[in-house]
PDB file of C-alpha atoms in Angstrom:
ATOM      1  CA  UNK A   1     118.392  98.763  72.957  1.00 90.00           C
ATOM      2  CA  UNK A   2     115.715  99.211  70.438  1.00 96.00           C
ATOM      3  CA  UNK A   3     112.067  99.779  71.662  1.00 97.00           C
ATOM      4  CA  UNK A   4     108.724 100.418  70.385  1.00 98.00           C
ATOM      5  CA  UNK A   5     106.069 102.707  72.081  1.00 98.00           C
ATOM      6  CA  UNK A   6     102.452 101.922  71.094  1.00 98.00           C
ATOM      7  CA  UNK A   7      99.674 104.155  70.749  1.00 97.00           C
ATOM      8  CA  UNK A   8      95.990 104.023  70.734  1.00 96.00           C
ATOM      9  CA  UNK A   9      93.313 106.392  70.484  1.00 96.00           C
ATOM     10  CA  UNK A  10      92.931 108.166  73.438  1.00 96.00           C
ATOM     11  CA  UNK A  11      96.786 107.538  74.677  1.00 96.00           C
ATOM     12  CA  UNK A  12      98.507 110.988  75.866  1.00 96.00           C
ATOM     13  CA  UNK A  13     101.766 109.863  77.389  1.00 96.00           C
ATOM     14  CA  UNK A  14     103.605 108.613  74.542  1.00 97.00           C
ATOM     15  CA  UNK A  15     105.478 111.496  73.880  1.00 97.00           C
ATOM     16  CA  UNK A  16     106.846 111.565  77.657  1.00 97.00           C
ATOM     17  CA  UNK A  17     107.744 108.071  77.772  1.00 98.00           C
ATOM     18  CA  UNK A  18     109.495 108.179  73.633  1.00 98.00           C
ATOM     19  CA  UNK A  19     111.072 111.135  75.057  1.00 97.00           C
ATOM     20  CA  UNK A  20     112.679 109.162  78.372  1.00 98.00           C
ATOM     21  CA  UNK A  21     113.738 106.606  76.656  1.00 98.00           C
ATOM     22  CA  UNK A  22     115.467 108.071  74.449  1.00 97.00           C
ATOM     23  CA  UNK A  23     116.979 110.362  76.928  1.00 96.00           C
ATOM     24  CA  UNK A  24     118.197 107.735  78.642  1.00 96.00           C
ATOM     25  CA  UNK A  25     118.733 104.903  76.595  1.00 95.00           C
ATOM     26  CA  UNK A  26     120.106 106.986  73.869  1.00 95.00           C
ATOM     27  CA  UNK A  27     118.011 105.375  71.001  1.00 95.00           C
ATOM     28  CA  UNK A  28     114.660 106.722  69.269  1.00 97.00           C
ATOM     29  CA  UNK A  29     112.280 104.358  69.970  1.00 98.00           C
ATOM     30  CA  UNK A  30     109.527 103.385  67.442  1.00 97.00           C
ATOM     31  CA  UNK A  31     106.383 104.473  67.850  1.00 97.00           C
ATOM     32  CA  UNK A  32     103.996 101.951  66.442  1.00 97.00           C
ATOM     33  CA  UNK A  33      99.846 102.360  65.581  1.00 97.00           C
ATOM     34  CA  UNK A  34      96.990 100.072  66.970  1.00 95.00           C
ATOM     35  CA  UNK A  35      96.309  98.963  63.835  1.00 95.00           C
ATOM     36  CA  UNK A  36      98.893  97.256  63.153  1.00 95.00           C
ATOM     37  CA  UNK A  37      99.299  93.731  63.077  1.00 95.00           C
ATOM     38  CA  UNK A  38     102.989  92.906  63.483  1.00 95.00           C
ATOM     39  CA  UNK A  39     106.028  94.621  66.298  1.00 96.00           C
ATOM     40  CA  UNK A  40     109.119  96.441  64.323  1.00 96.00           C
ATOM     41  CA  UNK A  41     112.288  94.363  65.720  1.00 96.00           C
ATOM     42  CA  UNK A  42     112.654  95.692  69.068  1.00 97.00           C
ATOM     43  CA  UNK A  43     113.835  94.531  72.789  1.00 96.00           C
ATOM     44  CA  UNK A  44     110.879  96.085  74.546  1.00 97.00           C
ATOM     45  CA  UNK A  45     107.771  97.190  73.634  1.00 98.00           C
ATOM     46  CA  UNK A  46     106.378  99.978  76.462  1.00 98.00           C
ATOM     47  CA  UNK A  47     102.537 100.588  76.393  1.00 98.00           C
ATOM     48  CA  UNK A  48     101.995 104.223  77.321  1.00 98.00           C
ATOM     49  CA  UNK A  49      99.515 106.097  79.331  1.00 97.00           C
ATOM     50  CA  UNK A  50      96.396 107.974  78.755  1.00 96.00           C
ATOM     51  CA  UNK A  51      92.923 106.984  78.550  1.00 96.00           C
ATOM     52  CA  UNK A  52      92.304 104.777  75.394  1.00 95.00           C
ATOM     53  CA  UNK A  53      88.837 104.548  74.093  1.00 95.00           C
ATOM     54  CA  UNK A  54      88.232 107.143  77.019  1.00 94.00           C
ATOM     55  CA  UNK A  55      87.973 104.157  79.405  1.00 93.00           C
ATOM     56  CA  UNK A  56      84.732 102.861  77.604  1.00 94.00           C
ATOM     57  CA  UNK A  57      83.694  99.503  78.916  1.00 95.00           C
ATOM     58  CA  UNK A  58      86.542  99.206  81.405  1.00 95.00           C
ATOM     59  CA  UNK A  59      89.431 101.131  81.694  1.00 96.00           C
ATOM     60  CA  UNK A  60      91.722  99.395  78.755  1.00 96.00           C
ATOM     61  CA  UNK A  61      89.241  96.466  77.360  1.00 96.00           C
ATOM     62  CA  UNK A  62      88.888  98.014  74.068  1.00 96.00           C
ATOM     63  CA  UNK A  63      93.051  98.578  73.608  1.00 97.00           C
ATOM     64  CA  UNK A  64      93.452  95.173  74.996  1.00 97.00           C
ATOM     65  CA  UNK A  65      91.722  93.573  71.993  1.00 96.00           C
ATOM     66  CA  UNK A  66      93.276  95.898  69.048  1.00 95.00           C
ATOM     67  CA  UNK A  67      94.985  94.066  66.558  1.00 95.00           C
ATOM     68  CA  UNK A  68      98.448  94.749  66.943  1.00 97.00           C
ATOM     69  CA  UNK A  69      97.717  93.492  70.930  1.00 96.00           C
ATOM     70  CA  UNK A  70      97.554  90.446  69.329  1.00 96.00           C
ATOM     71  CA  UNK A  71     101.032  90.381  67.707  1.00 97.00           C
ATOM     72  CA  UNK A  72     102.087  91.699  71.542  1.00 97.00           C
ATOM     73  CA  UNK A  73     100.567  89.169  73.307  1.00 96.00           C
ATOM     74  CA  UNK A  74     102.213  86.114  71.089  1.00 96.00           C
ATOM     75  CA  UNK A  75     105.877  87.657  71.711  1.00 96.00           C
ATOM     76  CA  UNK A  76     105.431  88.241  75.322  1.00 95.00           C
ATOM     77  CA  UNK A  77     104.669  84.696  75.525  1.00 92.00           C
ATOM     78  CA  UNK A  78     108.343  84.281  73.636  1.00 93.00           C
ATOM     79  CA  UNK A  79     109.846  86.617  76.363  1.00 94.00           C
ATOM     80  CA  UNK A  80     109.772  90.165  74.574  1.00 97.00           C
ATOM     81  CA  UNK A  81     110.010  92.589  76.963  1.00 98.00           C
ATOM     82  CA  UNK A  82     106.795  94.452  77.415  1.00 98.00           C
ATOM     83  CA  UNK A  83     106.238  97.184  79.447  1.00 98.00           C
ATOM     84  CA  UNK A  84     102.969  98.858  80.664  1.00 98.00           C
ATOM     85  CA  UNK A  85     102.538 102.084  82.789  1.00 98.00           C
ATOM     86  CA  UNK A  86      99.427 103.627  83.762  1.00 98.00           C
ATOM     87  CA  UNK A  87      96.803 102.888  81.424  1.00 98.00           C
ATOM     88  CA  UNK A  88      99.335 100.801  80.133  1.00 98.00           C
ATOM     89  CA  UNK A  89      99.428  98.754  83.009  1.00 98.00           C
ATOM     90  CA  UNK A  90      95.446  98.359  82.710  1.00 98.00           C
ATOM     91  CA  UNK A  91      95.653  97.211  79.140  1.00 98.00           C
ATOM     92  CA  UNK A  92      98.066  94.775  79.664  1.00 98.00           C
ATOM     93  CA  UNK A  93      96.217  93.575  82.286  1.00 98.00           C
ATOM     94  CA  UNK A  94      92.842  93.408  80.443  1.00 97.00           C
ATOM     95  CA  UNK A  95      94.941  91.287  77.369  1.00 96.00           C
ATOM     96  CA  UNK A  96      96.057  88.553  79.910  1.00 96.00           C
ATOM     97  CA  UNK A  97      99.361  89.162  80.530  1.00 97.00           C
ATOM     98  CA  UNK A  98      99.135  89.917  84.221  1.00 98.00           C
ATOM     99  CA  UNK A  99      97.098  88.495  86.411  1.00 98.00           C
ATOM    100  CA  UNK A 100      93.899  90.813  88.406  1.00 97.00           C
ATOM    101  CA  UNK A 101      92.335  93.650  87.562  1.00 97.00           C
ATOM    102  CA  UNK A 102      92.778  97.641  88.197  1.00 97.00           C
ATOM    103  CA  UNK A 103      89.781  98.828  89.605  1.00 95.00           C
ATOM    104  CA  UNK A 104      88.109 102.511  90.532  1.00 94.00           C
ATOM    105  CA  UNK A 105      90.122 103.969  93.585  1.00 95.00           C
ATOM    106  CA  UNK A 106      88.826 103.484  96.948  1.00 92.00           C
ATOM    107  CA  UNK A 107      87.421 106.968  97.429  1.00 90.00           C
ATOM    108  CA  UNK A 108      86.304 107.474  93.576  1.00 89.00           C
ATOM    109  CA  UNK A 109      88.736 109.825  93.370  1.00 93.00           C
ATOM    110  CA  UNK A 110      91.013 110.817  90.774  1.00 96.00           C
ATOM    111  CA  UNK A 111      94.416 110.961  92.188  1.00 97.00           C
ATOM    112  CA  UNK A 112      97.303 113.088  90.748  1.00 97.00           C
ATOM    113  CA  UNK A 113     100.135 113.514  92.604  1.00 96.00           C
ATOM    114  CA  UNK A 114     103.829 112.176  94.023  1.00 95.00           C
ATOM    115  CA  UNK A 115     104.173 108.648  96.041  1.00 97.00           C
ATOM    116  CA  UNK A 116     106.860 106.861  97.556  1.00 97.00           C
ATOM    117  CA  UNK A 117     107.231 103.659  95.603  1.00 97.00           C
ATOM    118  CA  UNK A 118     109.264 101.157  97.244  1.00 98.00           C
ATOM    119  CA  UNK A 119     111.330  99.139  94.963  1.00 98.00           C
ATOM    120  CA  UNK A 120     110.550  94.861  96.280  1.00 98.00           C
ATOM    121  CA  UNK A 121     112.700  93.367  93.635  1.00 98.00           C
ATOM    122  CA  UNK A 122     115.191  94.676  91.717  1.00 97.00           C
ATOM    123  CA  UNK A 123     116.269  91.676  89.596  1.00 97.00           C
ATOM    124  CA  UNK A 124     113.748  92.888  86.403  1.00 98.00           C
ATOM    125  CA  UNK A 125     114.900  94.444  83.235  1.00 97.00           C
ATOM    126  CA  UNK A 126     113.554  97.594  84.817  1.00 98.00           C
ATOM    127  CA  UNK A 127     114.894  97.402  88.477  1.00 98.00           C
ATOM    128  CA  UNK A 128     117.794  96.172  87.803  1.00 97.00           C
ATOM    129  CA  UNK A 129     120.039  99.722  88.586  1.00 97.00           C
ATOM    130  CA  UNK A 130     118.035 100.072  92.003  1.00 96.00           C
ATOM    131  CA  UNK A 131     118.559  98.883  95.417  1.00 96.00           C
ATOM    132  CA  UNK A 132     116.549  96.177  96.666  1.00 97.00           C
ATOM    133  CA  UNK A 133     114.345  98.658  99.443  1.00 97.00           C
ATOM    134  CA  UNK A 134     114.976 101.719  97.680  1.00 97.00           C
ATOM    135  CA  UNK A 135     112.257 104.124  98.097  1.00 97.00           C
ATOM    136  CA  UNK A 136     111.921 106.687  95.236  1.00 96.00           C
ATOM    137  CA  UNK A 137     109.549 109.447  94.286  1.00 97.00           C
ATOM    138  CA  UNK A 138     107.125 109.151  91.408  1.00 97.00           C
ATOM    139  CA  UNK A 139     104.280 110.577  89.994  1.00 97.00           C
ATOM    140  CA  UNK A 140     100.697 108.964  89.731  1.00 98.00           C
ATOM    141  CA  UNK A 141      97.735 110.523  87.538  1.00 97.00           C
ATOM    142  CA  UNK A 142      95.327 107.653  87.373  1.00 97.00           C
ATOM    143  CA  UNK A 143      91.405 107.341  88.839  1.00 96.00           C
ATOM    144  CA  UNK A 144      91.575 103.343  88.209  1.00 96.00           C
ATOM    145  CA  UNK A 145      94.572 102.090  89.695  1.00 97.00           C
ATOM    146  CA  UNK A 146      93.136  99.895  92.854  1.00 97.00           C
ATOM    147  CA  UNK A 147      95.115  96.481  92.003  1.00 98.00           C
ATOM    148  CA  UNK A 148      92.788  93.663  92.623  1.00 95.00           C
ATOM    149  CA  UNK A 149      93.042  90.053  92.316  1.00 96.00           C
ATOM    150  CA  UNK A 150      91.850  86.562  94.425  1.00 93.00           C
ATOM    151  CA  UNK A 151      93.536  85.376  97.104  1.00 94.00           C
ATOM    152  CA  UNK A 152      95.237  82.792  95.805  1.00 96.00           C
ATOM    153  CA  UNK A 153      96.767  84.980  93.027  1.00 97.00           C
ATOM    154  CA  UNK A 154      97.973  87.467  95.945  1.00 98.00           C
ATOM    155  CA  UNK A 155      99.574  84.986  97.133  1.00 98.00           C
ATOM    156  CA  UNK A 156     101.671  83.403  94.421  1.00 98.00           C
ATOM    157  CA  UNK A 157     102.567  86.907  93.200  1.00 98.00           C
ATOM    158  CA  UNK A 158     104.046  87.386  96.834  1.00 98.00           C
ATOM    159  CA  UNK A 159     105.688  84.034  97.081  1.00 98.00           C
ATOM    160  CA  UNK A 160     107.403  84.651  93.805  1.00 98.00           C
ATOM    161  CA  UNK A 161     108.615  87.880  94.519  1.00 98.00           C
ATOM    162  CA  UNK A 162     106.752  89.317  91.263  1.00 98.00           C
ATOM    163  CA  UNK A 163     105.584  92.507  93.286  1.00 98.00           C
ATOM    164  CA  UNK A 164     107.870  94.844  91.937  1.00 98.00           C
ATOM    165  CA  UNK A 165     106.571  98.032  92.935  1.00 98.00           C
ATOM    166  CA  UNK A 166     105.114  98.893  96.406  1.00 98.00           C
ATOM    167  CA  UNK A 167     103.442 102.135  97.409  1.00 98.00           C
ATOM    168  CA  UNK A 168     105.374 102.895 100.655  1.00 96.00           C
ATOM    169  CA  UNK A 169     103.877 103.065 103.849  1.00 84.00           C
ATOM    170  CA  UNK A 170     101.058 105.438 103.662  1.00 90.00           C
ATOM    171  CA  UNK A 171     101.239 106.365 100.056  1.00 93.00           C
ATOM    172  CA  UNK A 172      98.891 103.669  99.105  1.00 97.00           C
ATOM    173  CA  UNK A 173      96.429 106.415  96.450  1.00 97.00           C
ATOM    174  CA  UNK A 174      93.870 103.980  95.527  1.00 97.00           C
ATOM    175  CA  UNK A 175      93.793 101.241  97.925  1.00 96.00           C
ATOM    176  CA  UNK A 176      95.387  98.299  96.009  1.00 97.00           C
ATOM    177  CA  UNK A 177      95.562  95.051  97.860  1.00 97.00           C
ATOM    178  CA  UNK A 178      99.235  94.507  99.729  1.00 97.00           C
ATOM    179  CA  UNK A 179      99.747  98.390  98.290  1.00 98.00           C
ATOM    180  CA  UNK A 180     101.096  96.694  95.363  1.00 98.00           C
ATOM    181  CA  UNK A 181     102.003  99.590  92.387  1.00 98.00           C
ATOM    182  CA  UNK A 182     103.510  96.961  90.093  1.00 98.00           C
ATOM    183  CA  UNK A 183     103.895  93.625  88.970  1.00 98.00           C
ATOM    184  CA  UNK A 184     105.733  91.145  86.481  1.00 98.00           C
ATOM    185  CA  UNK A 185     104.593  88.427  84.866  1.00 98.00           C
ATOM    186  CA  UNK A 186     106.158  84.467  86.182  1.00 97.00           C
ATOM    187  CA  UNK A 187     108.884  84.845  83.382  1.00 96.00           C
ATOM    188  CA  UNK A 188     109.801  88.658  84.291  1.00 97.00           C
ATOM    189  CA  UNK A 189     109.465  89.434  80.776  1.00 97.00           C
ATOM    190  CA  UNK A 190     105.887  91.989  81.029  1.00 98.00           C
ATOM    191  CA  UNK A 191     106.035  94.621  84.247  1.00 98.00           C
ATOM    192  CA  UNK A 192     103.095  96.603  84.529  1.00 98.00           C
ATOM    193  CA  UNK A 193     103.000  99.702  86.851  1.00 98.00           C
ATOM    194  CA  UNK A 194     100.625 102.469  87.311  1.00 98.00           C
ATOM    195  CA  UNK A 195     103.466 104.980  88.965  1.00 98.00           C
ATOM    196  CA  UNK A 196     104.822 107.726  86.045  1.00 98.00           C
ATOM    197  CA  UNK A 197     108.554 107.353  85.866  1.00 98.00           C
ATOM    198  CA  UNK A 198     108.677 108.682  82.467  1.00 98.00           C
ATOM    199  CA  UNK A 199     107.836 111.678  84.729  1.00 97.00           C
ATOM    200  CA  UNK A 200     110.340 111.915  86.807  1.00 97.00           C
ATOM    201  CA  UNK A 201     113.709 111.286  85.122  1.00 97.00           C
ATOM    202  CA  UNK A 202     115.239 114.862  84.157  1.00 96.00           C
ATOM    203  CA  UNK A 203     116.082 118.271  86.566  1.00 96.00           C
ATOM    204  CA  UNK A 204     112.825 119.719  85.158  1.00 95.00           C
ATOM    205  CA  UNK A 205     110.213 117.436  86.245  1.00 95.00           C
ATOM    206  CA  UNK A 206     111.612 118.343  90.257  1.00 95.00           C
ATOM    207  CA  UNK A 207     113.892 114.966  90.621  1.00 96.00           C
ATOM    208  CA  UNK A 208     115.482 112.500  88.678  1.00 97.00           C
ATOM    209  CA  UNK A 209     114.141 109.317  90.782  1.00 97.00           C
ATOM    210  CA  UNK A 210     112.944 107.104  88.057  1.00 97.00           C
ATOM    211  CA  UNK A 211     116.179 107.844  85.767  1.00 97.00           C
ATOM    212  CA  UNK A 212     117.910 104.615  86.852  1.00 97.00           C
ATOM    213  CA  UNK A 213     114.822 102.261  86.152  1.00 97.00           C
ATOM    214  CA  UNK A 214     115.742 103.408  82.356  1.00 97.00           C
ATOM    215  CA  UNK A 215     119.029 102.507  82.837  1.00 97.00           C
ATOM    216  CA  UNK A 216     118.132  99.163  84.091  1.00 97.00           C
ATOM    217  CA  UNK A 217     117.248  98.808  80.444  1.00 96.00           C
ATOM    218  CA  UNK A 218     120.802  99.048  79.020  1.00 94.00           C
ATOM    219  CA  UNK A 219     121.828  96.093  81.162  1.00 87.00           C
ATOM    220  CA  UNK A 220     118.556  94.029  80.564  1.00 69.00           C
TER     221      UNK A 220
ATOM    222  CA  UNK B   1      67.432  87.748  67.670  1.00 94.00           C
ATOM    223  CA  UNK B   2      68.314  90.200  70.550  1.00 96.00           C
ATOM    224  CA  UNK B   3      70.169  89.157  73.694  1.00 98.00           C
ATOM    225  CA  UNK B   4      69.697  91.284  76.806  1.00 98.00           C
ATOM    226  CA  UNK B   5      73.119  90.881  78.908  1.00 98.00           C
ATOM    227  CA  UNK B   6      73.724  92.246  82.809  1.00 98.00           C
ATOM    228  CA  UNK B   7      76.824  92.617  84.148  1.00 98.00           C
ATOM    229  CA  UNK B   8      77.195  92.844  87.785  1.00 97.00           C
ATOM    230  CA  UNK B   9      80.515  92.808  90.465  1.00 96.00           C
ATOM    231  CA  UNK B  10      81.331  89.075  92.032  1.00 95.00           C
ATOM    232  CA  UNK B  11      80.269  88.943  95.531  1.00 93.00           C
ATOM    233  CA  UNK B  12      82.914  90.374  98.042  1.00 88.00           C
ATOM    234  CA  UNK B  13      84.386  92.822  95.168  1.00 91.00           C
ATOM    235  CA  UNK B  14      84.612  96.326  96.424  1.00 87.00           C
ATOM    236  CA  UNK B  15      82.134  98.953  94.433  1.00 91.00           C
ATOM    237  CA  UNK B  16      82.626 102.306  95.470  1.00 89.00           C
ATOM    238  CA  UNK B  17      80.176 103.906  92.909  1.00 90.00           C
ATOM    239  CA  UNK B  18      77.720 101.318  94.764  1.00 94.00           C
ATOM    240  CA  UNK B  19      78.536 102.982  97.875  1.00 92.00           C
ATOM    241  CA  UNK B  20      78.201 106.244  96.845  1.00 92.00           C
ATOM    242  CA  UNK B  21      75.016 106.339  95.552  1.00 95.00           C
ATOM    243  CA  UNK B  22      73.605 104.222  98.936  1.00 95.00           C
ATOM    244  CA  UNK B  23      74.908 107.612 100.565  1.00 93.00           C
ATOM    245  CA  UNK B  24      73.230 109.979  98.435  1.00 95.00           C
ATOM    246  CA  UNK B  25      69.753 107.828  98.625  1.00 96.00           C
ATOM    247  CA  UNK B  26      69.973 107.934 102.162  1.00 94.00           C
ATOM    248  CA  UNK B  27      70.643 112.054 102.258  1.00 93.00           C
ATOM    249  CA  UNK B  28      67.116 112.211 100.139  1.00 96.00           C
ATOM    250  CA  UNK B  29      65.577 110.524 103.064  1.00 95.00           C
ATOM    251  CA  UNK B  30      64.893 107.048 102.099  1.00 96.00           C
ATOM    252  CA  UNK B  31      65.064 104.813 104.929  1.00 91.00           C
ATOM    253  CA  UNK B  32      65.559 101.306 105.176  1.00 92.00           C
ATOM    254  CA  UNK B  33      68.127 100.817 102.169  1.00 94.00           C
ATOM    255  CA  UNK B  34      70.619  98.450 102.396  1.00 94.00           C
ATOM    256  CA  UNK B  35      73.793  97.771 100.241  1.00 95.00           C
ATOM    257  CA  UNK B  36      73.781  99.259  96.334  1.00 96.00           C
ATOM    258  CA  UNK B  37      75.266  97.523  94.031  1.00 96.00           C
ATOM    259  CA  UNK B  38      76.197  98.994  90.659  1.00 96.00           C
ATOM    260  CA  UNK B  39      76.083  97.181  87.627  1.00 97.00           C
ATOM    261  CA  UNK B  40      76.162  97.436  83.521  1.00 97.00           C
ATOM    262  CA  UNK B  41      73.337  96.543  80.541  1.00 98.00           C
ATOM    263  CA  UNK B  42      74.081  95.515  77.612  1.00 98.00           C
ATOM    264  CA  UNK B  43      71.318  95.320  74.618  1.00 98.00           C
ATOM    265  CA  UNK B  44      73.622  93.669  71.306  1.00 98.00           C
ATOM    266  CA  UNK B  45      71.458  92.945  67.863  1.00 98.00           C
ATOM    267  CA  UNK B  46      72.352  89.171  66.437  1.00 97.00           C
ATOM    268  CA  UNK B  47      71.568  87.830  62.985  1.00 97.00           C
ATOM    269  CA  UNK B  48      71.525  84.332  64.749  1.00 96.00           C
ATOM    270  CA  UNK B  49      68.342  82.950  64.711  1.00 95.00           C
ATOM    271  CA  UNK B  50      68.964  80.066  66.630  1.00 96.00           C
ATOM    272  CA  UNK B  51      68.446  80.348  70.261  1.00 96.00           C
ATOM    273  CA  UNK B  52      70.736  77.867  71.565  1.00 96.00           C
ATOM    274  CA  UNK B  53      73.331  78.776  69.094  1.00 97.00           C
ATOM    275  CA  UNK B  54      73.015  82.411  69.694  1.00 97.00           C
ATOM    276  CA  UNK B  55      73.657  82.093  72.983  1.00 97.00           C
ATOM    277  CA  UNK B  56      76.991  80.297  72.687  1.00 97.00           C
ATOM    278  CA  UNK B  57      78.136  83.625  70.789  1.00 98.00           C
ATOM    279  CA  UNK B  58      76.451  85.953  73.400  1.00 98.00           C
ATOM    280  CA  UNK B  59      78.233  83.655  76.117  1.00 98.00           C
ATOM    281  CA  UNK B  60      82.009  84.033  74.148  1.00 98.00           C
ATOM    282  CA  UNK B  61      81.403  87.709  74.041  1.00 98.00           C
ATOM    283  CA  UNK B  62      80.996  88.277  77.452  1.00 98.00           C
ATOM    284  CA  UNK B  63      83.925  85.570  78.396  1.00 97.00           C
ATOM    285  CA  UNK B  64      86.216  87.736  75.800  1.00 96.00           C
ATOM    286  CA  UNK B  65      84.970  91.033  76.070  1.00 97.00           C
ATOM    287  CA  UNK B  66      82.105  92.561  77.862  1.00 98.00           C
ATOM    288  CA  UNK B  67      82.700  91.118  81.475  1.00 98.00           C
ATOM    289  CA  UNK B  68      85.771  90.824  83.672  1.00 96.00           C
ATOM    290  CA  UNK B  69      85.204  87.706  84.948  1.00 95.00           C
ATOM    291  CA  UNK B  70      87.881  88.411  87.400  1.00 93.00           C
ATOM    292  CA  UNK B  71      85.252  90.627  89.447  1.00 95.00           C
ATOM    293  CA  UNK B  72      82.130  90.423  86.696  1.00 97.00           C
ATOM    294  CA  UNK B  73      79.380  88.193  86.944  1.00 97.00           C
ATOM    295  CA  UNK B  74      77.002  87.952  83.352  1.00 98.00           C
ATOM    296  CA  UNK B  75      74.094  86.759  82.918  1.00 98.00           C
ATOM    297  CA  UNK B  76      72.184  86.728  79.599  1.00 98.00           C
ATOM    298  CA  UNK B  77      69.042  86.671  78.143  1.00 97.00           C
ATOM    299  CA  UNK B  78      67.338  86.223  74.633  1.00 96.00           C
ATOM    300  CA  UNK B  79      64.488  87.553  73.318  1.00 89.00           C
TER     301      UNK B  79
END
């Protein structure tokens, strides 16, 4: 399984998540620059978390339209496997490949701290080790993780089983619609998350949770 | 040419910061204020000297860049 991590100005997870997936998947994964303009060979492509461009604009606009998003973009489309977590998630997000919008938490507040995340469908490339219903413990460190998005795209996304992630009863940190923590794209091929799971994989960071979503990767 | 561009949240979306500062005008004691909306400006410096022209750019820079138009309303002007 060969992956590439990008990283933008501003990113500060890379390191954790190059470091789980090698961990776990047993291969270094490549860690590839903004400014490039075309993907190493690779199955999956994860975009880390931090705070690119230091959230100017909105949170992940200015990542979003870096060139090598653009090289991203046209393989996700081809069914690469892409990947976004935390600010990840929002960049993703602002480059089109997932529908809505993260938004400033409910109560302005930056949250940092362990949810339940309830796992809604575990037939993804990164769900696939976990029970359908599974509720697992994972980190959050975000202040703009409030999933938004109209009606009718709530709706589809429910009907088509692409909520993938769930904050579990009362966990909900930001006040996303339907508590949603993660979502695919219609082919399954992009998941964006805000949850850490790079975080929460090895006996040091408390609990090894999020372990088998890596492993879902070897069977993807 | 330069185009004058306000961004402000659709109708119905949530704005905390809004909220916030409605709160802290009403602890200095002014009465009567209603909802607060928060919203961005945008000044941007074009070479275009064509108004009707420039505006189509201004117009695909917001679309592409500077609003969400999942919760952003824009509305430009030219001067």
């Amino acid at each position: 399984m060969k992956s590439a991590v990008v990283v933008f100005p501003g990113i500060n997870r890379e390191r954790d998540m190059m470091l789980a997936l090698e961990t776990v998947t047993g291969s270094k994964p490549v860690s590839v620059w903004h400014t490039e303009t075309e993907l190493p060979k690779v199955d999956l492509v994860v975009v880390p978390g931090g705070f690119s461009y230091g959230d100017y604009l909105r949170c992940g606009a200015i990542a979003a339209r870096s060139p090598i998003m653009q090289d991203i973009r046209a393989k996700a489309l081809k069914g690469l496997k892409v990947l976004g977590v935390c600010n990840g998630f929002q960049i993703i997000t602002e480059a089109g490949l997932l529908p809505g919008v993260l938004v400033r938490n409910k109560d302005l507040r930056f949250v940092c701290r362990q949810v339940k995340l309830k796992v809604e469908n575990n037939q993804t490339f990164f769900t696939n080790r976990m029970q359908k219903g599974a509720i697992v413990s994972c980190p959050v460190a975000h202040g703009e993780g409030n999933y938004i998005c109209d009606a009718e795209t709530l709706k589809r996304l429910e009907a088509e089983n692409r909520v993938v992630f769930r904050y579990a009863e009362g966990t909900n940190p930001n006040g996303a619609l339907n508590d949603i923590a993660g979502i695919m794209n219609e082919s399954g091929s992009v998941i964006g998350m805000m949850p850490h799971p790079e975080n929460m994989i090895e006996p040091l960071h408390g609990r090894t949770d999020c372990r088998p979503l890596f492993e879902s990767l070897l069977a993807a | 040419m330069k185009a004058k561009i306000k961004v402000t949240l659709k109708t119905g979306v949530l704005d905390p910061q809004g909220k916030a500062i409605e709160g802290a005008l009403g602890h200095l004691g002014f009465d009567g204020v209603g909802e607060v909306r928060q919203g961005k400006y945008f000044e941007v410096e074009l070479a275009e000297t064509d108004h009707a022209k420039a505006k189509e750019q201004v117009k695909a820079m917001c679309e592409k860049l500077i609003a969400n138009t999942v919760i952003e309303n824009y509305d430009i002007e030219l001067a």
